Each structure stands twice: as C-alpha cells, then as structure tokens.
Amino acid sequence: MSEHKSTVTRVVSVVAATVIALACGTNYAYSAWGPQFAERMKFSSTQSNLIGTFGNLGMYGGGIPVGILVDSKGPKPGVILGGTLMGSGYFAMHRAFESGPGSISLPWLCFFAVLTGIGGASAFSGSIKTSALNWPTRRGTATAFPLSAFGLGAFFFAFISNVAFPDNASSFLLLLSLGCLGMTYLSVAFLRVVPQSQLYTPISTEEGRQSSNPLRRTKSKNNKPHPHRKEPGTLPTDPHESPSLHHDPDGNCITMKTPDKDPDETSSLMSRSSWSSPGDVPYEDHDTEPTVHHDSQHPDIRGLALLKQMEFYQLWLLLGILTGVGLMTINNIGNDASSSTFPENFT
C-alpha cells in the first residue's frame, strides 16, 4: 500500500470512528426522554432513575468484557455487536412506550437499558482502538475526535429530535434506535487498521543516539523467518515488499529485530522505548542499558499491590464521588427541569 493511500485510509478510519462514537454517547440523552417515558408508563421518579442507572451499569460494567472482545477479535466485531445491542434496546423501549403502561415490567426495561449501555461501550472501544492503532505517534490527537463525539452524542440526537419532532419521546426513541444502528453499520465498512511499515534507516553513531531497532549478526544459513503476531483486524501487508535483510562487507547477513506493531504501554515511563520521538535526550554510554529501579522517584506499583497504598483509595473515592455526582445530574436533569417553576416572563 502506497504512503498516500495509507494516509487516506487512516484519515477515513478516524472519520468513521468519530461517527460511531457519536452514536455511542446516546446513553447520556436519557434525561431528554426519561420524564415523558416515566409519565407514559406511570413510573415514579425512583423507578425512572433506576432505568437510567442500569444503562450506566451496562456501559461501565461491560467495558472490560467488550474490551477483551475487541482485543481478541478486532474492532469491527465489537462495533457490529454494539450497534446491534443499542438498536435493539432502544427499539424495545420505543415499543413499550407505544404500548403504554402495564405492557412490560420494570425489570425488562432495565434489561433493555443494560443492552444500550453495553452496546455503547462495545462500539466505542472499537472506534478508539482503531484510531489509536492507525496513528501510533499521534494517538492523543487521533483519539480526541471519537472522544469528543462520544461526549456530544446526546446533544446531537437531542437537537435533531427537538427540531424534527419536539416533545415526542416515542419518535425520539425510534430515532435513537435507527440512528445508532445505521451509523454504526454504515461506518464499520470504512473502519480499517492499517499496518505500520517497518522501514530500515541507518543512523550514524555520531548522532549520539542508539538505533531504535537493535541489530544482531548471524550467518545467512542460520537466518530463519520468525512468525510475527498481527493485530486482529489489521489489513494484510503487501507480499511484494522487500524483506528487512542487509549484508555487511564480510558477506554476513544482518537481520533486524523489529518491534511490535504496538508500542509497549505497560512498561515504566522511565524505561527507554523502542519508539523514539523528537526531543529525546541521547545516552552517553551506548554499550549499557539504563536500569530502572522500583525504589526510584516513580515506583512501579500494579496489581494487588495497589490495595496497600493509601493514594489508591484517595483517588478511587475522589473519582467515584465526582463521577457519581455527574451521572446523577445527567440522569435527573429532566426531572429537575420539569418540576421547577418559572415566572411567566422568564426567557
């Protein structure tokens, strides 16, 4: 694949991921149709809030299993699954609204809300991973587009509903169902993971930097190809590309130890990465590797060891309180607005 075509494919994939993320943020639009839905179904505020809470549980509780699915099968299956769950969940609520009170029990409505939450998490995981894999050196910018679309998804659908059919929760639910299903299914065709080309560029020792691709010298007869793990969902590489084999003046074959497709993000920030970036400080000693000690300024604490750290509980409580208040406000802002009284000349 040529460089220009590869760039175009990656840009189109980011646009597709942004459209998918726009459909994934519809869980936050619950307060736009929740009060009318509760009034139609004869639910109390507590029962109505329970439906919104189960939607949030589906999104945040289902994030880990759908993340494992996306890592093992690739982004496309996760997006297709997410679009299907969101479309079916919102359509079931639309049918319940049309049928009226007593047509379906509250536990079933909570179950449909869970489906919309899991679907949003699944499709969003696929869109984020595609953007991150296609732009390994610009991940912050690439993932910012779907992240922004995720946050604006509720506003996008609420604005369309307010313009096309105001104060009509049934049509709004139908719009969410068809919109989520259509946007994900149409965009998944353009969601592609482009393999990053491994180019060999000689670097002189005078530059004061070690090569990002360590070389080892072997005899030609001992040079055997090693299988390389491909990321699920990655486009096939061009079979006509020249192999990364070079020979020194003595006739010996030099093979290049290529890094993984994805930079290792589980290593400490203090360690040297094989993916160099502008502004790196060159190492003075080219023969030795820098050693990272766990008792350094940035200790490496992970797993169950976190439970012994007081800072872990402080961050956990702080994030839980702040995000909990935000979700409570989002789910109940519709009830707050409908129960408030305004003066007649209020504009």
Coordinates of C-alpha atoms in Angstrom, one line a residue:
M1 CA 0.0 0.0 0.0
S2 CA 1.4 3.4 -1.0
E3 CA 2.1 6.1 1.6
H4 CA -0.6 8.4 0.2
K5 CA -3.2 5.6 0.1
S6 CA -2.3 4.5 3.6
T7 CA -2.7 8.1 4.9
V8 CA -6.1 8.5 3.2
T9 CA -7.3 5.1 4.6
R10 CA -6.2 6.1 8.1
V11 CA -8.0 9.5 7.9
V12 CA -11.2 7.9 6.6
S13 CA -11.0 5.4 9.5
V14 CA -10.8 8.2 12.0
V15 CA -13.8 9.9 10.5
A16 CA -15.7 6.6 10.7
A17 CA -14.6 6.1 14.3
T18 CA -15.9 9.6 15.1
V19 CA -19.3 8.9 13.6
I20 CA -19.5 5.6 15.5
A21 CA -18.6 7.4 18.8
L22 CA -21.4 9.9 18.1
A23 CA -23.9 7.1 18.4
C24 CA -22.2 5.6 21.5
G25 CA -22.8 8.6 23.6
T26 CA -26.6 8.4 23.5
N27 CA -26.8 7.0 27.0
Y28 CA -26.4 10.5 28.3
A29 CA -29.6 11.6 26.5
Y30 CA -31.8 9.6 28.9
S31 CA -32.9 12.8 30.7
A32 CA -34.3 14.1 27.4
W33 CA -36.8 11.3 27.1
G34 CA -36.9 9.8 30.6
P35 CA -39.5 12.1 32.2
Q36 CA -42.0 11.6 29.3
F37 CA -41.3 7.8 29.3
A38 CA -42.0 7.7 33.1
E39 CA -45.2 9.7 32.7
R40 CA -46.4 7.4 30.0
M41 CA -45.6 4.2 31.8
K42 CA -46.9 5.5 35.2
F43 CA -43.5 5.2 36.9
S44 CA -42.3 7.1 39.9
S45 CA -39.1 9.2 39.8
T46 CA -37.3 6.4 41.6
Q47 CA -38.3 3.8 39.1
S48 CA -37.4 6.1 36.2
N49 CA -34.0 6.8 37.7
L50 CA -33.5 3.0 38.1
I51 CA -33.7 2.6 34.3
G52 CA -31.1 5.2 33.7
T53 CA -28.8 3.7 36.4
F54 CA -28.9 0.3 34.7
G55 CA -28.0 1.9 31.4
N56 CA -24.9 3.4 33.1
L57 CA -24.1 0.0 34.7
G58 CA -24.2 -1.6 31.3
M59 CA -21.8 0.9 29.8
Y60 CA -19.2 1.0 32.6
G61 CA -19.7 -2.6 33.9
G62 CA -19.5 -4.0 30.4
G63 CA -16.4 -2.1 29.4
I64 CA -13.9 -4.8 30.5
P65 CA -15.5 -7.8 28.7
V66 CA -16.1 -5.9 25.4
G67 CA -12.6 -4.6 25.6
I68 CA -11.3 -8.2 25.8
L69 CA -13.6 -8.9 22.8
V70 CA -12.1 -6.0 20.8
D71 CA -8.6 -7.0 21.6
S72 CA -9.1 -10.7 20.6
K73 CA -11.4 -10.3 17.5
G74 CA -10.6 -6.8 16.3
P75 CA -12.6 -3.5 16.2
K76 CA -15.2 -4.5 13.7
P77 CA -16.9 -7.3 15.6
G78 CA -17.1 -5.0 18.6
V79 CA -18.7 -2.2 16.6
I80 CA -21.2 -4.5 14.9
L81 CA -22.2 -6.0 18.3
G82 CA -22.5 -2.6 19.8
G83 CA -24.7 -1.2 17.0
T84 CA -27.0 -4.3 17.3
L85 CA -27.4 -4.0 21.1
M86 CA -28.1 -0.3 21.0
G87 CA -30.6 -0.5 18.2
S88 CA -32.5 -3.4 19.8
G89 CA -32.5 -1.9 23.2
Y90 CA -33.9 1.5 22.1
F91 CA -36.4 -0.1 19.8
A92 CA -37.7 -2.3 22.6
M93 CA -38.2 0.9 24.7
H94 CA -39.9 2.5 21.8
R95 CA -42.4 -0.4 21.5
A96 CA -43.0 -0.2 25.3
F97 CA -43.8 3.5 25.1
E98 CA -46.2 2.9 22.2
S99 CA -48.0 0.0 24.1
G100 CA -48.5 2.0 27.3
P101 CA -48.4 1.2 31.0
G102 CA -48.5 -2.4 32.1
S103 CA -47.3 -3.7 28.7
I104 CA -43.9 -4.6 30.1
S105 CA -42.4 -4.9 33.5
L106 CA -39.7 -2.6 35.0
P107 CA -37.0 -5.4 35.2
W108 CA -37.3 -5.9 31.4
L109 CA -36.9 -2.2 30.8
C110 CA -33.8 -2.2 33.0
F111 CA -32.5 -5.1 30.9
F112 CA -33.0 -3.2 27.7
A113 CA -31.2 -0.2 29.3
V114 CA -28.3 -2.5 30.1
L115 CA -28.2 -3.6 26.4
T116 CA -27.9 0.0 25.3
G117 CA -25.1 0.6 27.7
I118 CA -23.1 -2.5 26.8
G119 CA -23.6 -1.7 23.1
G120 CA -22.3 1.9 23.5
A121 CA -19.2 0.6 25.3
S122 CA -18.5 -2.1 22.7
A123 CA -18.8 0.1 19.7
F124 CA -16.8 2.9 21.4
S125 CA -14.0 0.5 22.3
G126 CA -13.7 -0.5 18.6
S127 CA -13.6 3.1 17.4
I128 CA -11.0 4.2 20.0
K129 CA -8.7 1.2 19.3
T130 CA -8.8 1.8 15.5
S131 CA -7.9 5.5 15.9
A132 CA -5.0 4.6 18.3
L133 CA -3.6 1.8 16.2
N134 CA -3.6 3.8 12.9
W135 CA -1.8 6.8 14.4
P136 CA 0.8 5.3 16.9
T137 CA 2.8 8.6 17.1
R138 CA -0.3 10.9 17.3
R139 CA -2.6 8.9 19.5
G140 CA -3.7 11.9 21.5
T141 CA -5.0 13.8 18.5
A142 CA -6.4 10.7 16.8
T143 CA -8.4 9.5 19.8
A144 CA -9.6 13.1 20.7
F145 CA -12.0 13.1 17.8
P146 CA -14.1 10.0 18.9
L147 CA -13.8 11.1 22.5
S148 CA -15.3 14.5 21.7
A149 CA -18.0 12.9 19.5
F150 CA -18.9 10.5 22.4
G151 CA -19.5 13.4 24.7
L152 CA -21.6 15.3 22.1
G153 CA -23.7 12.3 21.0
A154 CA -26.5 13.1 23.4
F155 CA -26.6 16.7 22.3
F156 CA -26.5 15.7 18.6
F157 CA -29.6 13.4 18.8
A158 CA -31.5 15.7 21.2
F159 CA -31.0 18.6 18.8
I160 CA -32.3 16.6 15.8
S161 CA -35.3 15.3 17.9
N162 CA -36.1 18.8 19.1
V163 CA -36.1 20.2 15.5
A164 CA -37.9 17.3 13.8
F165 CA -40.4 16.2 16.4
P166 CA -40.4 18.2 19.6
D167 CA -41.9 16.8 22.8
N168 CA -42.3 13.3 21.2
A169 CA -40.4 10.7 23.2
S170 CA -41.7 7.9 21.1
S171 CA -40.2 9.3 17.9
F172 CA -37.0 10.2 19.8
L173 CA -36.6 6.6 20.9
L174 CA -37.1 5.4 17.4
L175 CA -34.5 7.9 16.2
L176 CA -32.0 6.6 18.7
S177 CA -32.7 3.0 17.6
L178 CA -32.4 3.6 13.8
G179 CA -29.7 6.2 14.2
C180 CA -27.4 4.0 16.4
L181 CA -27.9 1.0 14.2
G182 CA -27.4 2.9 10.9
M183 CA -24.4 5.0 11.9
T184 CA -22.5 2.0 13.2
Y185 CA -23.4 -0.4 10.4
L186 CA -22.5 2.2 7.7
S187 CA -19.3 3.4 9.3
V188 CA -17.9 -0.1 10.1
A189 CA -17.2 -0.6 6.4
F190 CA -14.7 2.2 6.5
L191 CA -13.1 1.2 9.8
R192 CA -9.7 -0.3 8.9
V193 CA -6.5 -0.9 10.8
V194 CA -3.5 -0.1 8.5
P195 CA -0.3 -1.9 9.4
Q196 CA 2.6 0.3 10.1
S197 CA 5.5 -0.2 7.7
Q198 CA 8.8 -1.2 9.3
L199 CA 11.4 0.9 7.4
Y200 CA 15.2 0.4 8.0
T201 CA 17.1 3.7 8.2
P202 CA 20.8 3.7 9.1
I203 CA 21.8 6.1 11.8
S204 CA 25.4 7.1 12.4
T205 CA 26.9 6.8 15.8
E206 CA 27.9 10.5 15.7
E207 CA 24.3 11.5 16.3
G208 CA 24.6 10.4 19.9
R209 CA 21.5 8.1 19.7
Q210 CA 21.2 4.4 19.7
S211 CA 19.2 2.8 16.9
S212 CA 15.6 2.1 17.7
N213 CA 16.0 -1.3 16.0
P214 CA 18.8 -3.3 17.6
L215 CA 20.7 -5.4 15.1
R216 CA 22.3 -8.8 15.6
R217 CA 24.8 -10.5 13.3
T218 CA 24.0 -14.1 12.1
K219 CA 25.2 -16.4 9.4
S220 CA 23.0 -16.5 6.3
K221 CA 22.3 -20.2 6.7
N222 CA 21.0 -19.6 10.2
N223 CA 18.7 -16.9 9.2
K224 CA 15.2 -18.2 9.5
P225 CA 12.0 -16.2 9.4
H226 CA 10.1 -15.8 12.7
P227 CA 6.4 -15.6 12.8
H228 CA 5.1 -12.2 13.9
R229 CA 1.8 -11.6 15.7
K230 CA -0.6 -9.5 13.8
E231 CA -3.2 -7.3 15.4
P232 CA -6.7 -8.7 14.8
G233 CA -8.5 -6.8 12.1
T234 CA -5.3 -5.4 10.5
L235 CA -5.2 -5.1 6.8
P236 CA -2.9 -7.6 5.0
T237 CA 0.6 -6.4 4.2
D238 CA 1.9 -6.2 0.7
P239 CA 3.6 -9.5 -0.1
H240 CA 5.9 -7.8 -2.6
E241 CA 7.6 -5.6 0.0
S242 CA 11.3 -6.3 0.3
P243 CA 12.4 -8.0 3.5
S244 CA 14.4 -6.2 6.1
L245 CA 17.6 -8.1 5.4
H246 CA 21.0 -6.4 4.9
H247 CA 24.6 -7.6 4.5
D248 CA 27.8 -6.2 5.9
P249 CA 31.1 -6.0 3.9
D250 CA 32.1 -9.5 5.1
G251 CA 29.0 -11.1 3.5
N252 CA 27.3 -11.9 6.7
C253 CA 23.5 -11.4 6.9
I254 CA 22.2 -8.8 9.4
T255 CA 18.6 -9.3 10.5
M256 CA 16.6 -6.6 12.1
K257 CA 14.7 -7.3 15.3
T258 CA 11.5 -5.4 14.5
P259 CA 9.4 -4.1 17.4
D260 CA 5.8 -5.0 17.9
K261 CA 3.1 -3.2 16.0
D262 CA 2.0 -1.5 19.2
P263 CA 4.5 0.2 21.4
D264 CA 4.6 -1.4 24.8
E265 CA 2.5 0.8 27.0
T266 CA 2.8 -1.4 30.1
S267 CA 6.4 -0.6 30.7
S268 CA 7.5 2.1 33.1
L269 CA 7.7 5.7 31.7
M270 CA 11.3 5.7 33.0
S271 CA 12.4 2.9 30.6
R272 CA 13.6 3.5 27.1
S273 CA 11.1 2.7 24.5
S274 CA 11.9 1.3 21.1
W275 CA 9.8 4.0 19.5
S276 CA 11.9 7.2 19.6
S277 CA 10.4 10.6 19.4
P278 CA 11.8 14.1 18.8
G279 CA 13.4 15.7 21.8
D280 CA 14.8 12.5 23.4
V281 CA 18.0 13.0 25.4
P282 CA 20.8 10.9 24.0
Y283 CA 22.5 8.4 26.2
E284 CA 26.2 8.9 26.9
D285 CA 27.0 5.2 27.2
H286 CA 26.0 3.2 24.1
D287 CA 27.1 -0.1 25.4
T288 CA 24.9 -0.4 28.5
E289 CA 21.2 -0.2 29.0
P290 CA 19.7 2.2 31.6
T291 CA 18.4 0.4 34.6
V292 CA 15.1 1.3 36.2
H293 CA 14.9 0.6 40.0
H294 CA 11.5 0.1 41.6
D295 CA 12.6 2.4 44.5
S296 CA 13.2 5.3 42.1
Q297 CA 11.2 8.5 42.0
H298 CA 8.4 6.8 40.1
P299 CA 7.8 3.4 41.7
D300 CA 6.2 0.7 39.6
I301 CA 3.1 -0.4 41.6
R302 CA 0.5 -2.6 40.0
G303 CA -2.0 -5.4 40.6
L304 CA -3.0 -6.3 44.2
A305 CA -0.1 -4.1 45.5
L306 CA -2.3 -1.1 44.8
L307 CA -4.6 -2.2 47.7
K308 CA -1.8 -1.4 50.2
Q309 CA -1.4 2.2 49.0
M310 CA -3.4 5.0 50.7
E311 CA -3.2 7.1 47.5
F312 CA -5.2 4.4 45.6
Y313 CA -8.2 4.7 48.0
Q314 CA -8.0 8.5 47.9
L315 CA -8.1 8.6 44.1
W316 CA -10.8 5.9 44.0
L317 CA -13.1 7.8 46.4
L318 CA -12.4 11.2 44.7
L319 CA -13.2 9.9 41.2
G320 CA -16.2 7.9 42.4
I321 CA -17.7 10.9 44.2
L322 CA -17.1 13.3 41.3
T323 CA -18.3 10.9 38.5
G324 CA -21.2 9.8 40.6
V325 CA -22.5 13.3 41.1
G326 CA -22.1 13.9 37.4
L327 CA -24.1 10.9 36.4
M328 CA -26.8 11.7 39.0
T329 CA -27.2 15.2 37.4
I330 CA -27.3 13.8 33.9
N331 CA -30.0 11.2 34.7
N332 CA -32.2 13.6 36.7
I333 CA -31.8 16.9 34.9
G334 CA -35.0 16.3 33.0
N335 CA -37.0 15.7 36.2
D336 CA -35.4 18.8 37.8
A337 CA -36.4 20.9 34.9
S338 CA -40.0 19.6 34.7
S339 CA -40.5 20.1 38.5
S340 CA -39.1 23.6 38.6
T341 CA -41.5 26.6 38.3
F342 CA -40.5 29.7 36.3
P343 CA -42.1 33.1 36.2
E344 CA -44.3 33.9 33.2
N345 CA -41.9 36.5 31.8
F346 CA -38.9 34.1 32.1
T347 CA -37.0 33.8 28.8

